[in-house]
Amino acid sequence: MVKIHKKTAVITSQVQLTEDIYSMWIRDGETAAGAKPGQFLSLYCKSESRLLPRPVSICEIDKEKGTLRLVYRVVGGGTEEFSHYNTGDTIEVLGPLGNGFHAEGSRAILIGGGIGIPPMLELAKQLDCGKRIVLGYRDITFLDKEFEKYGKVSISTEDGSSGTKGNVIDAIKANLLEGDIIYACGPIPMLRGVKAFAMEHGIKAQLSMEERMACGIGACLACVCKSGKKDPHTNVNNKRICKDGPVFYAEEVEI
Amino acid sequence: MRKRSKYSYCSESLRKDSGLERYEWNMNTKVNIAGIEWKNPVTTASGTFGSGLEYSEFVDLNQIGAVTTKGVSSIPWTGNSTPRIAETYGGMLNAVGLQNPGVDVFVKRDIPFLKQYDTRIIVNICGKTTKDYCDVVEGLADCDVDMLEINISCPNVKEGGIAFGQNCCQVEAITKEVKKYAGQPVIMKLSPNVTDITEIAKAAEAGGADAISLINTLTGMKIDIHKRKFVLANKTGGLSGPAIKPIAVRMVNQVAGAVKLPIIGMGGIMTGEDALEFIMAGATAVAVGTANFIKPTATMEVIQEIENYMKKYKIEDIRELIGCVDRV
């Protein structure tokens, strides 16, 4: 009856990618075995003053080694704490949680914005179809070289320091990218732009959403997003991002 | 060197790996609240456990004394805008706004789910008007649930909720009205956001309440100094978690001295030791809330740790501990 529980994972490496972005590999065979691209883990702080788990998306999965890669931005005390962990330290994790992306179509456009970029890496690795990858940054780029193994990468930066100046949609237009399925993760304004672009061109889109979470398993109703239709579970026009998502079809969510 | 008192112990000694659970000690953990017997004094705090479905993947619901559901209203409620939660030092603010699917879906879906388990079912009820509360209470009168908990203390909704819970006349009046329609014992859930909690408790008792639960969350606020904005879309939220526990224990103790009703104590319970503080302060039972978010198995751990305490101190009956300290 009791199916999942918190695990103690071992950190197998931790490196700093940019001023505030870190890449950490953790090992827990069972957690890695069940993981899919687009899912996330709840990470627990050691400090008892920081109660709530931090939801962090899965960047890469190595089922053979039983490891998972988490690339996260330091945004507060909790992620700051994670950034100080060293190889051999342990971390309490719960997951994999949420639904993840699912493969469809034959010509995919993968779009990642900011800290929404990491989950697209495992997806890029696993998708067995034609794919173009679009990565949007404010200025400093990260992970972009790693994506090149899996498809042609187009970059946008807000300050124009790399790739197209502007946002991911500007990069898509500048590079005349076409596809029959869009996968995207990033900040809400970006997802709003992706949804509009997808609707305009009649392309299906799977969007990975983000919100402040508490339980991470669908009970507390903290991390909801507006849905177009009444949700069968909540019986109102709200979907639970942690449980029903984080990946939704563009038409399912009002953003 | 300080002499060790016979009650001193390492806090870790009640934890699961202490070996205490391996030796036999015949004890009673059953408690009786308003005529309803629970197999142990632990329930879930409303709003932190849904209707048990999600947590049933982590917790054997058969082992919990009672499951208290998330608040249910007469019609579906959408709740507040997001962000709905914010972490604070040793606690969290929430302003979910009592999103719920409404009593019809709840009765058809959630009650049958909970009936599969050998646990008491306490339905938490919210409303904007007295009629709203009474409609739900009446709708549940013939349902196979064990107790009703009336939320007159939610700080996150504009109408109803806390507005009923901060005024003695209103508390007495709504308790009386609800009791007219209730088919089950009625627990009134009190707000700590009042000047004198004992006056409110007495009003609930005068209105005919069968039990009292406290505390609901304390109204709080968090500001994002980088954005110079409130963190919560609702601006204010209810503070819960270990940060509020000493306030909750004090209020339970005060209320225990003011009324004869059984009390369900809650507010920041993370461990069996925390639960025992509430019980000794005067609570017959306790509810585990925010801890569920941090340790999905928190309820079961609290039960185990209470039992470990009873073994350690050779307590035969949990009732020996209820209110074993003085009243303030």
Coordinates of C-alpha atoms in Angstrom, one line a residue:
Chain A
M1 CA 0.0 0.0 0.0
V2 CA 2.8 2.4 0.9
K3 CA 4.4 2.9 -2.5
I4 CA 7.0 5.8 -2.3
H5 CA 9.0 7.3 0.5
K6 CA 11.9 9.8 1.0
K7 CA 15.3 8.6 0.1
T8 CA 18.8 9.5 1.1
A9 CA 20.8 10.1 -2.1
V10 CA 24.5 10.5 -2.2
I11 CA 26.0 13.4 -4.1
T12 CA 28.5 12.1 -6.6
S13 CA 29.6 15.5 -8.0
Q14 CA 28.9 19.1 -7.8
V15 CA 30.2 21.9 -10.1
Q16 CA 29.4 25.5 -10.5
L17 CA 28.4 26.4 -14.1
T18 CA 27.9 30.2 -13.8
E19 CA 27.8 32.7 -10.9
D20 CA 24.5 31.2 -9.6
I21 CA 23.9 28.0 -11.5
Y22 CA 25.1 24.7 -10.1
S23 CA 25.2 21.1 -11.5
M24 CA 24.9 18.3 -9.0
W25 CA 24.8 14.5 -9.7
I26 CA 23.1 12.4 -7.1
R27 CA 22.9 8.6 -6.8
D28 CA 19.8 6.7 -5.8
G29 CA 19.1 3.7 -8.0
E30 CA 15.4 3.5 -7.4
T31 CA 14.8 7.2 -7.9
A32 CA 16.8 7.1 -11.1
A33 CA 15.2 3.9 -12.4
G34 CA 11.7 5.5 -12.4
A35 CA 12.7 8.9 -13.7
K36 CA 11.4 10.5 -17.0
P37 CA 12.4 13.8 -18.6
G38 CA 10.2 16.7 -17.3
Q39 CA 9.7 15.2 -13.9
F40 CA 11.2 16.8 -10.8
L41 CA 12.5 15.9 -7.3
S42 CA 11.7 17.4 -4.0
L43 CA 15.0 18.2 -2.3
Y44 CA 15.0 18.7 1.5
C45 CA 17.4 21.1 3.3
K46 CA 19.4 19.9 6.3
S47 CA 18.6 23.1 8.1
E48 CA 15.5 22.6 10.2
S49 CA 14.6 26.2 9.8
R50 CA 14.0 25.6 6.1
L51 CA 11.0 23.3 6.2
L52 CA 9.7 22.9 2.7
P53 CA 11.2 20.7 0.0
R54 CA 12.6 22.6 -3.1
P55 CA 11.2 21.2 -6.3
V56 CA 14.1 20.8 -8.8
S57 CA 13.7 19.5 -12.3
I58 CA 15.7 16.5 -13.5
C59 CA 18.4 17.5 -16.0
E60 CA 19.8 14.1 -16.9
I61 CA 19.2 10.5 -16.0
D62 CA 21.8 7.7 -15.9
K63 CA 19.9 4.5 -15.2
E64 CA 23.0 2.3 -15.5
K65 CA 24.8 4.2 -12.8
G66 CA 21.6 5.0 -10.9
T67 CA 22.3 8.7 -10.9
L68 CA 20.4 11.9 -11.7
R69 CA 21.7 15.3 -12.6
L70 CA 20.1 18.4 -11.1
V71 CA 21.0 21.8 -12.5
Y72 CA 19.6 24.5 -10.3
R73 CA 19.9 28.2 -9.6
V74 CA 20.8 29.6 -6.2
V75 CA 17.8 31.8 -5.4
G76 CA 17.6 31.7 -1.6
G77 CA 18.9 30.0 1.5
G78 CA 17.8 26.5 0.6
T79 CA 19.5 26.4 -2.8
E80 CA 22.4 28.2 -1.3
E81 CA 22.7 25.3 1.2
F82 CA 22.6 22.8 -1.6
S83 CA 25.4 24.6 -3.5
H84 CA 27.7 24.0 -0.5
Y85 CA 27.3 20.2 -0.6
N86 CA 30.3 18.2 -1.7
T87 CA 30.9 14.8 -3.3
G88 CA 30.0 12.1 -0.7
D89 CA 27.5 14.3 1.2
T90 CA 23.9 13.1 1.3
I91 CA 20.6 14.8 0.5
E92 CA 17.1 13.7 1.2
V93 CA 15.0 13.5 -1.9
L94 CA 11.5 12.5 -2.8
G95 CA 10.6 11.5 -6.3
P96 CA 10.5 11.4 -9.2
L97 CA 7.4 13.5 -9.0
G98 CA 5.0 14.8 -11.6
N99 CA 4.2 13.5 -15.1
G100 CA 7.0 14.6 -17.4
F101 CA 7.1 15.1 -21.2
H102 CA 5.9 12.4 -23.5
A103 CA 7.2 11.9 -27.0
E104 CA 5.1 12.6 -30.0
G105 CA 5.4 14.0 -33.5
S106 CA 8.3 13.8 -35.8
R107 CA 9.9 17.2 -35.9
A108 CA 10.3 18.6 -32.4
I109 CA 11.3 22.1 -31.3
L110 CA 12.7 22.1 -27.7
I111 CA 12.6 25.4 -26.0
G112 CA 14.2 26.2 -22.7
G113 CA 14.4 29.5 -21.0
G114 CA 16.7 30.3 -18.0
I115 CA 16.4 27.7 -15.3
G116 CA 13.8 26.0 -17.5
I117 CA 16.7 24.8 -19.7
P118 CA 18.0 21.9 -17.6
P119 CA 15.0 19.6 -18.0
M120 CA 15.2 19.9 -21.8
L121 CA 18.6 18.2 -21.8
E122 CA 17.4 14.7 -20.9
L123 CA 14.4 15.2 -23.3
A124 CA 16.8 16.1 -26.1
K125 CA 18.8 13.0 -25.3
Q126 CA 15.8 10.7 -25.3
L127 CA 13.7 12.1 -28.2
D128 CA 14.2 9.9 -31.3
C129 CA 13.1 12.3 -34.0
G130 CA 14.2 15.4 -35.8
K131 CA 14.8 18.2 -33.3
R132 CA 15.8 21.8 -33.1
I133 CA 16.8 23.3 -29.8
V134 CA 16.2 26.9 -28.7
L135 CA 17.8 28.2 -25.5
G136 CA 16.9 31.6 -24.1
Y137 CA 19.2 33.4 -21.7
R138 CA 19.3 36.8 -20.1
D139 CA 23.1 37.1 -20.8
I140 CA 25.4 34.3 -19.6
T141 CA 24.9 30.9 -21.3
F142 CA 25.1 27.5 -19.7
L143 CA 24.6 23.9 -20.8
D144 CA 24.4 25.1 -24.5
K145 CA 27.4 23.1 -25.5
E146 CA 26.0 19.9 -24.0
F147 CA 22.8 20.3 -26.1
E148 CA 24.8 20.4 -29.4
K149 CA 25.3 16.6 -29.2
Y150 CA 21.5 16.1 -29.7
G151 CA 20.5 18.7 -32.3
K152 CA 21.1 22.1 -33.8
V153 CA 21.0 24.7 -31.1
S154 CA 19.7 28.3 -31.5
I155 CA 20.4 30.8 -28.8
S156 CA 18.7 34.0 -27.7
T157 CA 20.0 36.5 -25.2
E158 CA 18.2 39.5 -23.9
D159 CA 21.4 41.6 -24.2
G160 CA 22.4 40.1 -27.6
S161 CA 25.7 38.9 -26.2
S162 CA 25.1 35.4 -27.9
G163 CA 22.8 34.3 -30.7
T164 CA 19.7 36.3 -31.5
K165 CA 19.0 39.4 -29.4
G166 CA 15.6 39.1 -27.8
N167 CA 13.7 36.1 -26.6
V168 CA 13.2 32.5 -27.7
I169 CA 10.4 33.3 -30.1
D170 CA 12.7 35.9 -31.8
A171 CA 15.3 33.1 -32.2
I172 CA 12.7 30.7 -33.7
K173 CA 11.7 33.4 -36.2
A174 CA 15.2 34.4 -37.0
N175 CA 16.2 30.8 -37.7
L176 CA 13.0 30.0 -39.5
L177 CA 12.4 26.9 -37.3
E178 CA 9.6 24.6 -38.0
G179 CA 8.2 21.6 -36.3
D180 CA 5.1 19.6 -35.4
I181 CA 5.6 19.5 -31.7
I182 CA 6.9 22.0 -29.2
Y183 CA 8.3 21.1 -25.8
A184 CA 9.0 24.1 -23.5
C185 CA 10.1 25.0 -20.0
G186 CA 10.8 28.4 -18.7
P187 CA 9.3 31.5 -17.0
I188 CA 5.6 32.2 -17.4
P189 CA 6.1 35.2 -19.9
M190 CA 8.1 32.8 -22.1
L191 CA 5.5 30.1 -21.9
R192 CA 2.8 32.6 -22.7
G193 CA 4.8 33.6 -25.9
V194 CA 5.4 29.9 -26.8
K195 CA 1.7 29.1 -26.4
A196 CA 0.7 32.1 -28.6
F197 CA 3.3 31.0 -31.2
A198 CA 2.1 27.4 -31.1
M199 CA -1.5 28.4 -31.5
E200 CA -0.8 30.8 -34.3
H201 CA 1.1 28.1 -36.2
G202 CA -1.2 25.2 -35.3
I203 CA 1.6 23.3 -33.5
K204 CA 1.0 21.1 -30.5
A205 CA 2.9 22.3 -27.4
Q206 CA 3.8 20.6 -24.1
L207 CA 4.6 23.3 -21.5
S208 CA 6.3 22.6 -18.2
M209 CA 5.1 25.0 -15.5
E210 CA 6.6 26.2 -12.3
E211 CA 5.1 27.5 -9.0
R212 CA 5.9 27.6 -5.3
M213 CA 5.1 24.2 -3.9
A214 CA 4.6 22.8 -0.4
C215 CA 3.8 19.1 -0.4
G216 CA 4.9 18.3 -3.9
I217 CA 2.4 15.4 -4.2
G218 CA -1.0 17.1 -4.9
A219 CA -2.5 17.4 -1.5
C220 CA -2.0 21.0 -0.3
L221 CA -3.2 22.8 -3.4
A222 CA -0.5 25.5 -3.2
C223 CA 0.9 25.2 -6.7
V224 CA -2.1 25.4 -8.9
C225 CA -2.4 27.0 -12.3
K226 CA -5.6 28.1 -14.1
S227 CA -7.1 25.6 -16.5
G228 CA -9.3 26.2 -19.5
K229 CA -11.8 23.5 -18.5
K230 CA -12.9 22.4 -15.1
D231 CA -10.4 20.0 -13.7
P232 CA -11.9 16.6 -12.9
H233 CA -10.0 16.3 -9.6
T234 CA -10.3 19.8 -8.2
N235 CA -13.8 20.3 -9.7
V236 CA -12.8 24.0 -10.4
N237 CA -10.7 25.6 -13.1
N238 CA -7.4 24.9 -11.4
K239 CA -4.8 22.2 -12.0
R240 CA -2.2 21.0 -9.6
I241 CA 1.2 21.7 -11.1
C242 CA 3.0 19.1 -9.0
K243 CA 0.6 16.3 -9.5
D244 CA -1.3 16.9 -12.8
G245 CA 1.8 18.6 -14.3
P246 CA 4.3 20.0 -14.4
V247 CA 3.9 19.3 -18.1
F248 CA 0.6 20.4 -19.7
Y249 CA -0.7 20.8 -23.2
A250 CA -0.8 24.5 -24.0
E251 CA -4.5 24.4 -24.5
E252 CA -5.1 22.9 -21.0
V253 CA -3.7 25.9 -19.1
E254 CA -4.5 29.6 -19.0
I255 CA -1.3 31.5 -18.8
Chain B
M1 CA 28.3 18.2 37.6
R2 CA 24.5 18.6 37.2
K3 CA 22.6 15.7 38.5
R4 CA 20.5 14.0 35.8
S5 CA 16.8 14.0 36.8
K6 CA 14.9 10.8 36.2
Y7 CA 13.0 12.6 33.4
S8 CA 16.0 13.7 31.4
Y9 CA 16.6 11.9 28.1
C10 CA 18.1 12.5 24.8
S11 CA 15.5 13.6 22.4
E12 CA 16.8 11.1 19.9
S13 CA 15.8 8.3 22.2
L14 CA 12.1 8.4 21.1
R15 CA 13.0 8.1 17.4
K16 CA 12.4 4.9 15.5
D17 CA 15.9 3.5 15.6
S18 CA 16.1 3.6 19.4
G19 CA 15.1 0.0 19.7
L20 CA 12.3 0.9 22.0
E21 CA 9.7 -0.4 19.7
R22 CA 11.2 -3.9 20.0
Y23 CA 10.2 -4.5 23.5
E24 CA 6.7 -5.3 24.7
W25 CA 4.8 -3.0 26.9
N26 CA 1.0 -3.3 27.2
M27 CA -0.5 0.1 26.9
N28 CA -3.6 1.8 25.9
T29 CA -3.4 4.6 23.3
K30 CA -7.2 4.8 22.7
V31 CA -8.8 8.1 23.4
N32 CA -12.5 9.1 23.4
I33 CA -13.6 12.4 22.0
A34 CA -17.2 13.4 22.4
G35 CA -18.2 9.7 22.4
I36 CA -16.1 8.7 19.4
E37 CA -13.2 6.4 20.2
W38 CA -10.0 6.8 18.3
K39 CA -7.4 4.0 18.2
N40 CA -4.7 6.6 19.0
P41 CA -4.7 10.3 19.6
V42 CA -3.3 11.4 16.3
T43 CA -5.2 13.0 13.4
T44 CA -4.2 15.2 10.5
A45 CA -4.6 19.0 10.5
S46 CA -7.2 20.1 7.9
G47 CA -5.8 21.3 4.6
T48 CA -2.4 19.5 5.0
F49 CA -3.6 16.0 4.0
G50 CA -6.2 16.5 1.3
S51 CA -8.7 13.7 1.8
G52 CA -5.9 11.3 2.4
L53 CA -5.7 10.0 -1.2
E54 CA -2.3 11.5 -2.1
Y55 CA -0.8 10.6 1.3
S56 CA -2.1 7.0 1.2
E57 CA 1.0 6.3 -1.0
F58 CA 3.2 7.1 2.0
V59 CA 1.1 6.4 5.0
D60 CA -1.0 3.4 6.1
L61 CA -4.2 5.3 6.9
N62 CA -5.3 2.4 9.0
Q63 CA -2.7 3.4 11.6
I64 CA -3.9 6.9 12.1
G65 CA -6.5 7.7 14.8
A66 CA -8.5 9.9 12.5
V67 CA -8.1 11.6 9.2
T68 CA -9.3 15.2 9.2
T69 CA -10.1 16.3 5.6
K70 CA -9.4 19.5 3.8
G71 CA -12.2 22.1 4.3
V72 CA -15.3 21.4 2.2
S73 CA -17.9 24.0 1.3
S74 CA -21.4 23.8 -0.1
I75 CA -20.3 24.7 -3.6
P76 CA -16.8 24.3 -5.2
W77 CA -14.3 27.1 -4.3
T78 CA -11.5 28.2 -6.6
G79 CA -9.3 29.6 -3.8
N80 CA -6.8 32.4 -4.0
S81 CA -4.3 33.4 -6.7
T82 CA -0.8 32.2 -6.6
P83 CA 1.7 32.4 -5.0
R84 CA -0.2 30.7 -2.3
I85 CA 2.7 29.7 0.0
A86 CA 5.9 31.2 1.4
E87 CA 8.4 29.6 3.6
T88 CA 9.4 31.5 6.8
Y89 CA 12.0 30.7 9.4
G90 CA 10.9 27.4 11.0
G91 CA 7.4 27.8 9.5
M92 CA 5.4 28.6 6.4
L93 CA 2.7 31.0 5.3
N94 CA -0.2 29.7 3.3
A95 CA -3.1 31.5 1.6
V96 CA -4.6 28.7 -0.4
G97 CA -8.1 30.2 0.3
L98 CA -9.9 26.9 1.0
Q99 CA -10.0 25.7 -2.6
N100 CA -12.2 22.6 -2.6
P101 CA -14.4 20.6 -5.0
G102 CA -17.6 21.2 -3.0
V103 CA -19.6 18.9 -0.8
D104 CA -21.3 16.9 -3.6
V105 CA -18.0 15.6 -5.2
F106 CA -16.6 15.2 -1.7
V107 CA -19.4 12.9 -0.6
K108 CA -19.4 10.9 -3.8
R109 CA -15.6 10.5 -4.1
D110 CA -13.7 11.2 -0.9
I111 CA -15.9 9.6 1.7
P112 CA -16.0 6.2 -0.1
F113 CA -12.2 6.4 -0.4
L114 CA -11.7 7.0 3.3
K115 CA -14.2 4.4 4.2
Q116 CA -11.9 1.7 2.9
Y117 CA -9.7 2.4 5.9
D118 CA -10.0 1.6 9.6
T119 CA -9.7 5.2 10.8
R120 CA -12.1 7.8 12.0
I121 CA -13.2 10.4 9.5
I122 CA -13.5 14.0 10.5
V123 CA -14.9 16.3 7.9
N124 CA -13.7 19.9 8.1
I125 CA -16.4 22.4 6.9
C126 CA -16.0 26.0 5.7
G127 CA -18.5 28.6 4.6
K128 CA -19.1 32.3 3.9
T129 CA -22.4 32.5 5.7
T130 CA -24.0 30.6 8.5
K131 CA -26.3 29.1 5.9
D132 CA -23.3 27.8 3.9
Y133 CA -22.0 26.0 7.0
C134 CA -25.4 24.6 7.9
D135 CA -26.0 23.4 4.3
V136 CA -22.8 21.3 4.4
V137 CA -23.5 20.0 7.9
E138 CA -27.0 19.0 6.9
G139 CA -25.8 17.4 3.7
L140 CA -23.4 15.2 5.8
A141 CA -25.9 14.4 8.5
D142 CA -26.7 11.0 7.0
C143 CA -23.2 10.3 5.7
D144 CA -21.0 7.7 7.3
V145 CA -18.5 10.1 8.8
D146 CA -17.5 10.3 12.5
M147 CA -17.1 13.9 13.4
L148 CA -17.4 17.4 11.9
E149 CA -14.9 20.1 12.4
I150 CA -16.2 23.6 11.8
N151 CA -13.6 26.0 10.5
I152 CA -14.4 29.4 11.9
S153 CA -10.8 30.5 11.8
C154 CA -9.4 30.6 8.3
P155 CA -7.5 33.8 7.9
N156 CA -7.4 33.6 4.1
V157 CA -10.9 34.1 2.9
K158 CA -12.6 37.5 2.7
E159 CA -16.0 36.4 4.1
G160 CA -16.8 33.8 6.6
G161 CA -13.9 31.9 8.1
I162 CA -12.1 33.9 10.7
A163 CA -14.9 36.5 10.8
F164 CA -17.0 34.0 12.7
G165 CA -14.2 33.0 15.0
Q166 CA -13.2 36.3 16.5
N167 CA -16.4 37.4 18.2
C168 CA -17.9 35.5 21.1
C169 CA -21.5 36.2 20.2
Q170 CA -20.9 35.0 16.6
V171 CA -19.1 31.9 17.8
E172 CA -21.9 30.9 20.1
A173 CA -24.5 31.7 17.5
I174 CA -22.9 29.7 14.7
T175 CA -22.2 26.8 17.0
K176 CA -25.9 26.6 18.0
E177 CA -27.0 26.8 14.4
V178 CA -24.6 24.1 13.2
K179 CA -25.6 21.8 16.1
K180 CA -29.3 22.0 14.9
Y181 CA -28.4 20.3 11.7
A182 CA -25.5 18.1 12.7
G183 CA -25.8 14.3 12.7
Q184 CA -22.3 13.9 14.2
P185 CA -20.4 15.4 17.1
V186 CA -19.2 19.0 16.3
I187 CA -15.7 20.2 16.8
M188 CA -15.3 24.0 16.6
K189 CA -11.8 25.0 15.3
L190 CA -10.6 28.1 16.9
S191 CA -8.4 30.9 15.7
P192 CA -5.4 32.1 17.7
N193 CA -5.9 35.6 16.2
V194 CA -7.9 36.8 19.1
T195 CA -7.3 38.7 22.3
D196 CA -8.5 36.0 24.7
I197 CA -8.8 32.5 23.3
T198 CA -10.6 31.3 26.5
E199 CA -13.6 33.6 25.9
I200 CA -14.0 32.2 22.4
A201 CA -13.7 28.6 23.7
K202 CA -16.3 29.3 26.4
A203 CA -18.6 30.7 23.7
A204 CA -18.2 27.5 21.6
E205 CA -19.0 25.5 24.8
A206 CA -22.1 27.7 25.5
G207 CA -23.2 27.1 21.9
G208 CA -23.2 23.4 22.4
A209 CA -19.9 22.3 20.8
D210 CA -18.8 18.7 21.5
A211 CA -15.1 19.4 21.2
I212 CA -12.7 22.2 20.4
S213 CA -9.7 22.1 18.1
L214 CA -6.9 24.7 18.2
I215 CA -5.0 26.4 16.9
N216 CA -5.6 27.4 13.3
T217 CA -2.8 29.5 11.7
L218 CA -1.6 32.8 12.9
T219 CA -2.0 35.7 10.4
G220 CA 1.3 36.7 9.0
M221 CA 3.0 38.5 6.1
K222 CA 6.2 38.2 4.1
I223 CA 7.7 40.8 1.8
D224 CA 10.1 40.2 -1.1
I225 CA 12.6 43.0 -0.6
H226 CA 14.1 42.5 -4.0
K227 CA 10.8 42.9 -5.8
R228 CA 9.4 45.2 -3.0
K229 CA 6.2 43.3 -3.1
F230 CA 4.2 40.9 -0.9
V231 CA 5.3 37.3 -1.5
L232 CA 1.8 36.0 -1.3
A233 CA -0.8 37.0 -3.9
N234 CA -3.2 37.3 -0.9
K235 CA -0.7 39.6 0.9
T236 CA -1.3 37.9 4.2
G237 CA -1.3 34.2 5.0
G238 CA -1.6 31.8 7.9
L239 CA 1.6 30.9 9.7
S240 CA 2.1 27.3 10.6
G241 CA 4.9 24.9 11.5
P242 CA 7.3 24.6 14.4
A243 CA 7.6 28.3 14.8
I244 CA 4.1 28.6 16.2
K245 CA 4.2 25.5 18.6
P246 CA 4.9 27.3 21.9
I247 CA 1.9 29.7 21.2
A248 CA -0.3 26.7 20.4
V249 CA 0.7 24.7 23.5
R250 CA 0.1 27.8 25.7
M251 CA -3.4 28.3 24.1
V252 CA -4.3 24.6 24.5
N253 CA -3.4 24.8 28.2
Q254 CA -5.4 28.0 28.7
V255 CA -8.5 26.5 27.0
A256 CA -8.1 23.3 28.9
G257 CA -8.5 25.4 32.1
A258 CA -11.5 27.3 30.7
V259 CA -13.8 24.7 29.3
K260 CA -14.8 21.1 30.0
L261 CA -14.8 20.0 26.4
P262 CA -12.2 17.7 24.9
I263 CA -9.5 19.4 23.0
I264 CA -7.7 18.5 19.8
G265 CA -4.4 20.3 19.9
M266 CA -2.3 21.4 16.9
G267 CA 0.2 23.9 15.8
G268 CA 3.7 23.0 14.6
I269 CA 3.8 19.3 15.7
M270 CA 6.8 17.7 14.1
T271 CA 7.5 14.8 16.5
G272 CA 6.0 12.6 19.2
E273 CA 7.7 14.9 21.7
D274 CA 5.8 17.9 20.3
A275 CA 2.6 15.9 20.4
L276 CA 3.2 15.0 24.0
E277 CA 3.6 18.6 25.0
F278 CA 0.1 19.3 23.7
I279 CA -1.3 16.2 25.4
M280 CA 0.2 17.2 28.7
A281 CA -1.0 20.8 28.2
G282 CA -4.5 19.4 28.1
A283 CA -5.3 18.0 24.6
T284 CA -7.0 14.7 24.4
A285 CA -5.8 14.3 20.8
V286 CA -3.4 16.1 18.4
A287 CA -3.3 16.9 14.8
V288 CA -0.2 16.8 12.6
G289 CA -0.2 19.5 9.8
T290 CA 2.7 21.2 8.2
A291 CA 5.0 18.3 9.2
N292 CA 3.2 16.2 6.5
F293 CA 4.8 18.4 3.8
I294 CA 8.3 17.9 5.3
K295 CA 7.9 14.2 6.2
P296 CA 5.1 12.5 4.4
T297 CA 5.2 9.8 7.0
A298 CA 5.0 12.3 9.9
T299 CA 1.7 11.1 11.3
M300 CA 3.0 7.5 11.7
E301 CA 6.3 8.7 13.2
V302 CA 4.4 10.8 15.8
I303 CA 2.3 7.8 16.8
Q304 CA 5.4 5.6 17.1
E305 CA 7.2 8.2 19.2
I306 CA 4.3 8.6 21.5
E307 CA 4.3 4.8 22.0
N308 CA 8.1 4.8 22.6
Y309 CA 7.6 7.5 25.3
M310 CA 5.0 5.4 27.0
K311 CA 7.3 2.4 27.0
K312 CA 10.2 4.4 28.2
Y313 CA 8.3 5.9 31.2
K314 CA 6.1 2.8 31.7
I315 CA 2.8 4.6 31.0
E316 CA 0.0 2.2 30.8
D317 CA -2.7 4.5 29.5
I318 CA -2.3 7.6 27.3
R319 CA -5.0 9.2 29.4
E320 CA -2.6 9.4 32.3
L321 CA -0.8 12.1 30.4
I322 CA -3.7 14.2 29.2
G323 CA -3.5 17.6 31.0
C324 CA -0.9 16.2 33.5
V325 CA 0.6 19.7 33.9
D326 CA -1.2 22.5 35.7
R327 CA -3.3 25.1 34.0
V328 CA -2.0 28.6 33.6

